[in-house]
Amino acid sequence: MSSGAEDFRKRLERAAEVRSYRGAGISAEEEAALDALDAQEREKRRKVSDAARAEYLVRDAMAQGKFDNLKYAGKPIPGLGESYDPDWWVKGLIQRENISGLGPAAILLRTEDAELEAKLDAQYTEQQVRDILQDFNRRVIDARRQLQGGPPVITKTRDVEEEVRRWRERRAASQVPQAEAEPEAPRSWWRRLWKGAGTAY
């Protein structure tokens, strides 16, 4: 420990000792002397450099075990070395708290944009797909106006006709394997008769 930090520690201990005398039935003169001593200690503390104070506080916290069992002890801190993302704090909060449906429009729209195709593929009619796309585009345009503040919106609107065409193609591709599957061979009339006769008894 440096001499500055050691001096600071001693002064803190002395100040604690002085405070312990108060209220112990001492006279007015002794109380005045303690006040003067207390004022001197405060003045000395004020002159201690920020570096010495910080070093003392860190060492004291280490001695108390406040740095033990930290979340990322011995592990790389996530996000270090990546390009700067202005929305890092919002994304971290949403991930930590498992928040859904809340947050700046820019973040919510980006998340929705990434999951939009899966949402469209779950629809059964072309009109449902168009309604979802039109609603998405309307919300993107509203968010770009920045009426509610927040980070800038970089999500692009979707071309409704192009997305509907792609939806049709994905839907047709997913139905091809079902159509190519061979239907179950019909049972002959005597097998049906035999099975019916067997269940009659």
Short mmCIF file of C-alpha atoms in Angstrom, two decimals:
data_model
loop_
_atom_site.label_atom_id
_atom_site.label_comp_id
_atom_site.label_asym_id
_atom_site.label_seq_id
_atom_site.Cartn_x
_atom_site.Cartn_y
_atom_site.Cartn_z
CA MET A 1 0.00 0.00 0.00
CA SER A 2 1.41 3.46 -0.87
CA SER A 3 2.24 5.95 1.87
CA GLY A 4 -0.61 8.25 0.74
CA ALA A 5 -3.18 5.48 1.11
CA GLU A 6 -1.70 4.44 4.47
CA ASP A 7 -1.92 8.02 5.77
CA PHE A 8 -5.49 8.29 4.57
CA ARG A 9 -6.39 5.02 6.35
CA LYS A 10 -4.86 6.24 9.60
CA ARG A 11 -6.74 9.53 9.41
CA LEU A 12 -10.01 7.70 8.83
CA GLU A 13 -9.35 5.51 11.87
CA ARG A 14 -8.50 8.59 13.96
CA ALA A 15 -11.72 10.32 12.84
CA ALA A 16 -13.74 7.24 13.81
CA GLU A 17 -12.05 7.22 17.22
CA VAL A 18 -12.84 10.92 17.74
CA ARG A 19 -16.50 10.36 16.83
CA SER A 20 -16.70 7.50 19.33
CA TYR A 21 -15.91 9.91 22.19
CA ARG A 22 -18.96 12.06 21.51
CA GLY A 23 -21.95 11.49 23.72
CA ALA A 24 -19.81 9.78 26.38
CA GLY A 25 -20.49 12.44 29.07
CA ILE A 26 -17.50 14.70 28.28
CA SER A 27 -17.30 18.38 29.28
CA ALA A 28 -17.94 21.38 27.04
CA GLU A 29 -14.20 22.14 26.79
CA GLU A 30 -13.45 18.57 25.74
CA GLU A 31 -16.34 18.74 23.23
CA ALA A 32 -14.83 21.95 21.76
CA ALA A 33 -11.41 20.30 21.54
CA LEU A 34 -12.93 17.33 19.72
CA ASP A 35 -14.71 19.70 17.32
CA ALA A 36 -11.40 21.41 16.54
CA LEU A 37 -9.70 18.04 16.04
CA ASP A 38 -12.55 16.93 13.81
CA ALA A 39 -12.20 20.07 11.72
CA GLN A 40 -8.47 19.40 11.34
CA GLU A 41 -9.15 15.85 10.19
CA ARG A 42 -11.70 17.07 7.63
CA GLU A 43 -9.16 19.56 6.31
CA LYS A 44 -6.52 16.83 6.02
CA ARG A 45 -8.97 14.55 4.21
CA ARG A 46 -9.79 17.35 1.81
CA LYS A 47 -6.13 17.63 0.89
CA VAL A 48 -5.72 13.91 0.16
CA SER A 49 -5.37 13.33 -3.58
CA ASP A 50 -8.17 11.59 -5.47
CA ALA A 51 -5.75 8.85 -6.53
CA ALA A 52 -4.83 8.02 -2.91
CA ARG A 53 -8.49 8.06 -1.87
CA ALA A 54 -9.46 5.80 -4.78
CA GLU A 55 -6.60 3.40 -4.04
CA TYR A 56 -7.63 3.16 -0.40
CA LEU A 57 -11.29 2.55 -1.26
CA VAL A 58 -10.40 -0.16 -3.79
CA ARG A 59 -8.05 -1.93 -1.38
CA ASP A 60 -10.63 -1.68 1.40
CA ALA A 61 -13.32 -3.18 -0.85
CA MET A 62 -10.95 -6.00 -1.85
CA ALA A 63 -10.22 -6.72 1.82
CA GLN A 64 -13.96 -6.93 2.51
CA GLY A 65 -14.42 -9.35 -0.39
CA LYS A 66 -16.69 -7.07 -2.40
CA PHE A 67 -14.96 -8.09 -5.64
CA ASP A 68 -15.27 -11.82 -5.00
CA ASN A 69 -17.61 -13.88 -7.19
CA LEU A 70 -18.22 -11.20 -9.80
CA LYS A 71 -20.39 -12.28 -12.72
CA TYR A 72 -17.64 -12.32 -15.36
CA ALA A 73 -14.68 -13.25 -13.12
CA GLY A 74 -12.15 -15.08 -15.30
CA LYS A 75 -14.37 -14.78 -18.38
CA PRO A 76 -14.31 -12.37 -21.31
CA ILE A 77 -16.69 -9.45 -20.94
CA PRO A 78 -19.36 -9.73 -23.65
CA GLY A 79 -19.37 -7.04 -26.31
CA LEU A 80 -15.71 -6.02 -25.95
CA GLY A 81 -13.96 -5.62 -29.28
CA GLU A 82 -17.18 -5.34 -31.26
CA SER A 83 -18.14 -2.25 -33.22
CA TYR A 84 -19.84 0.46 -31.18
CA ASP A 85 -23.59 0.09 -31.00
CA PRO A 86 -25.41 3.22 -29.76
CA ASP A 87 -28.27 1.04 -28.50
CA TRP A 88 -26.08 -1.29 -26.40
CA TRP A 89 -27.62 -0.24 -23.08
CA VAL A 90 -31.20 -0.74 -24.27
CA LYS A 91 -30.41 -4.13 -25.77
CA GLY A 92 -28.64 -5.19 -22.59
CA LEU A 93 -31.57 -4.14 -20.44
CA ILE A 94 -34.08 -5.94 -22.66
CA GLN A 95 -31.96 -9.10 -22.62
CA ARG A 96 -31.26 -9.05 -18.87
CA GLU A 97 -34.84 -8.32 -17.86
CA ASN A 98 -36.38 -10.45 -20.64
CA ILE A 99 -38.55 -7.52 -21.67
CA SER A 100 -40.81 -7.91 -24.68
CA GLY A 101 -43.00 -5.28 -26.30
CA LEU A 102 -41.28 -2.39 -24.51
CA GLY A 103 -38.44 -0.13 -25.60
CA PRO A 104 -37.60 2.45 -28.24
CA ALA A 105 -39.37 2.00 -31.56
CA ALA A 106 -36.01 1.70 -33.35
CA ILE A 107 -35.09 -1.43 -31.38
CA LEU A 108 -38.53 -3.02 -31.50
CA LEU A 109 -38.84 -2.48 -35.25
CA ARG A 110 -35.39 -3.95 -35.87
CA THR A 111 -36.33 -7.05 -33.90
CA GLU A 112 -39.67 -7.32 -35.68
CA ASP A 113 -37.98 -6.86 -39.07
CA ALA A 114 -35.67 -9.81 -38.34
CA GLU A 115 -38.65 -12.04 -37.47
CA LEU A 116 -41.07 -10.76 -40.10
CA GLU A 117 -40.69 -13.59 -42.63
CA ALA A 118 -41.45 -16.23 -40.02
CA LYS A 119 -44.54 -14.25 -38.99
CA LEU A 120 -45.69 -13.99 -42.62
CA ASP A 121 -45.12 -17.71 -43.22
CA ALA A 122 -47.52 -18.47 -40.36
CA GLN A 123 -50.39 -16.71 -42.20
CA TYR A 124 -52.94 -18.57 -44.33
CA THR A 125 -54.20 -15.92 -46.73
CA GLU A 126 -52.62 -13.31 -48.94
CA GLN A 127 -54.79 -10.61 -47.37
CA GLN A 128 -53.41 -11.40 -43.91
CA VAL A 129 -49.87 -11.04 -45.29
CA ARG A 130 -50.73 -7.69 -46.90
CA ASP A 131 -52.32 -6.39 -43.70
CA ILE A 132 -49.23 -7.27 -41.64
CA LEU A 133 -46.87 -5.66 -44.17
CA GLN A 134 -48.93 -2.48 -44.43
CA ASP A 135 -49.11 -2.18 -40.65
CA PHE A 136 -45.33 -2.74 -40.38
CA ASN A 137 -44.58 -0.10 -43.03
CA ARG A 138 -46.91 2.40 -41.35
CA ARG A 139 -45.16 1.96 -37.98
CA VAL A 140 -41.71 2.33 -39.57
CA ILE A 141 -42.74 5.62 -41.21
CA ASP A 142 -44.27 6.89 -37.95
CA ALA A 143 -41.09 6.00 -36.02
CA ARG A 144 -38.90 7.82 -38.56
CA ARG A 145 -40.67 11.06 -37.71
CA GLN A 146 -39.07 10.80 -34.24
CA LEU A 147 -42.12 12.26 -32.48
CA GLN A 148 -41.32 10.28 -29.34
CA GLY A 149 -37.53 10.66 -29.49
CA GLY A 150 -35.15 7.75 -29.05
CA PRO A 151 -32.41 6.34 -31.28
CA PRO A 152 -32.64 6.84 -35.04
CA VAL A 153 -34.75 4.34 -37.01
CA ILE A 154 -32.71 2.51 -39.65
CA THR A 155 -35.29 -0.20 -40.42
CA LYS A 156 -36.49 -0.08 -44.03
CA THR A 157 -40.05 -0.43 -45.19
CA ARG A 158 -40.97 -3.58 -47.09
CA ASP A 159 -42.24 -3.71 -50.68
CA VAL A 160 -45.66 -5.28 -50.18
CA GLU A 161 -45.96 -6.84 -53.64
CA GLU A 162 -42.44 -8.26 -53.53
CA GLU A 163 -42.99 -9.72 -50.07
CA VAL A 164 -46.32 -11.26 -51.11
CA ARG A 165 -44.60 -12.85 -54.13
CA ARG A 166 -41.86 -14.27 -51.94
CA TRP A 167 -44.48 -15.50 -49.43
CA ARG A 168 -46.25 -17.37 -52.27
CA GLU A 169 -42.96 -18.96 -53.37
CA ARG A 170 -42.07 -20.08 -49.84
CA ARG A 171 -45.57 -21.43 -49.34
CA ALA A 172 -45.48 -23.36 -52.62
CA ALA A 173 -42.03 -24.77 -51.79
CA SER A 174 -43.21 -25.97 -48.40
CA GLN A 175 -46.24 -27.73 -49.93
CA VAL A 176 -44.29 -29.59 -52.66
CA PRO A 177 -42.94 -32.35 -50.36
CA GLN A 178 -46.46 -33.06 -49.09
CA ALA A 179 -47.83 -33.36 -52.63
CA GLU A 180 -44.95 -35.66 -53.69
CA ALA A 181 -45.51 -38.05 -50.79
CA GLU A 182 -47.01 -41.30 -52.03
CA PRO A 183 -50.57 -41.89 -50.87
CA GLU A 184 -51.23 -45.00 -48.86
CA ALA A 185 -52.06 -47.93 -51.13
CA PRO A 186 -55.76 -48.80 -50.85
CA ARG A 187 -56.46 -52.14 -49.26
CA SER A 188 -58.05 -54.79 -51.42
CA TRP A 189 -61.72 -55.59 -50.99
CA TRP A 190 -61.08 -58.94 -49.35
CA ARG A 191 -58.71 -57.35 -46.74
CA ARG A 192 -61.41 -54.83 -45.87
CA LEU A 193 -63.99 -57.62 -45.68
CA TRP A 194 -61.70 -59.81 -43.56
CA LYS A 195 -60.95 -56.98 -41.14
CA GLY A 196 -64.68 -56.15 -40.91
CA ALA A 197 -65.51 -59.79 -40.26
CA GLY A 198 -62.83 -59.98 -37.56
CA THR A 199 -64.25 -57.03 -35.63
CA ALA A 200 -67.79 -58.35 -35.87
CA TYR A 201 -67.09 -61.14 -33.36
#
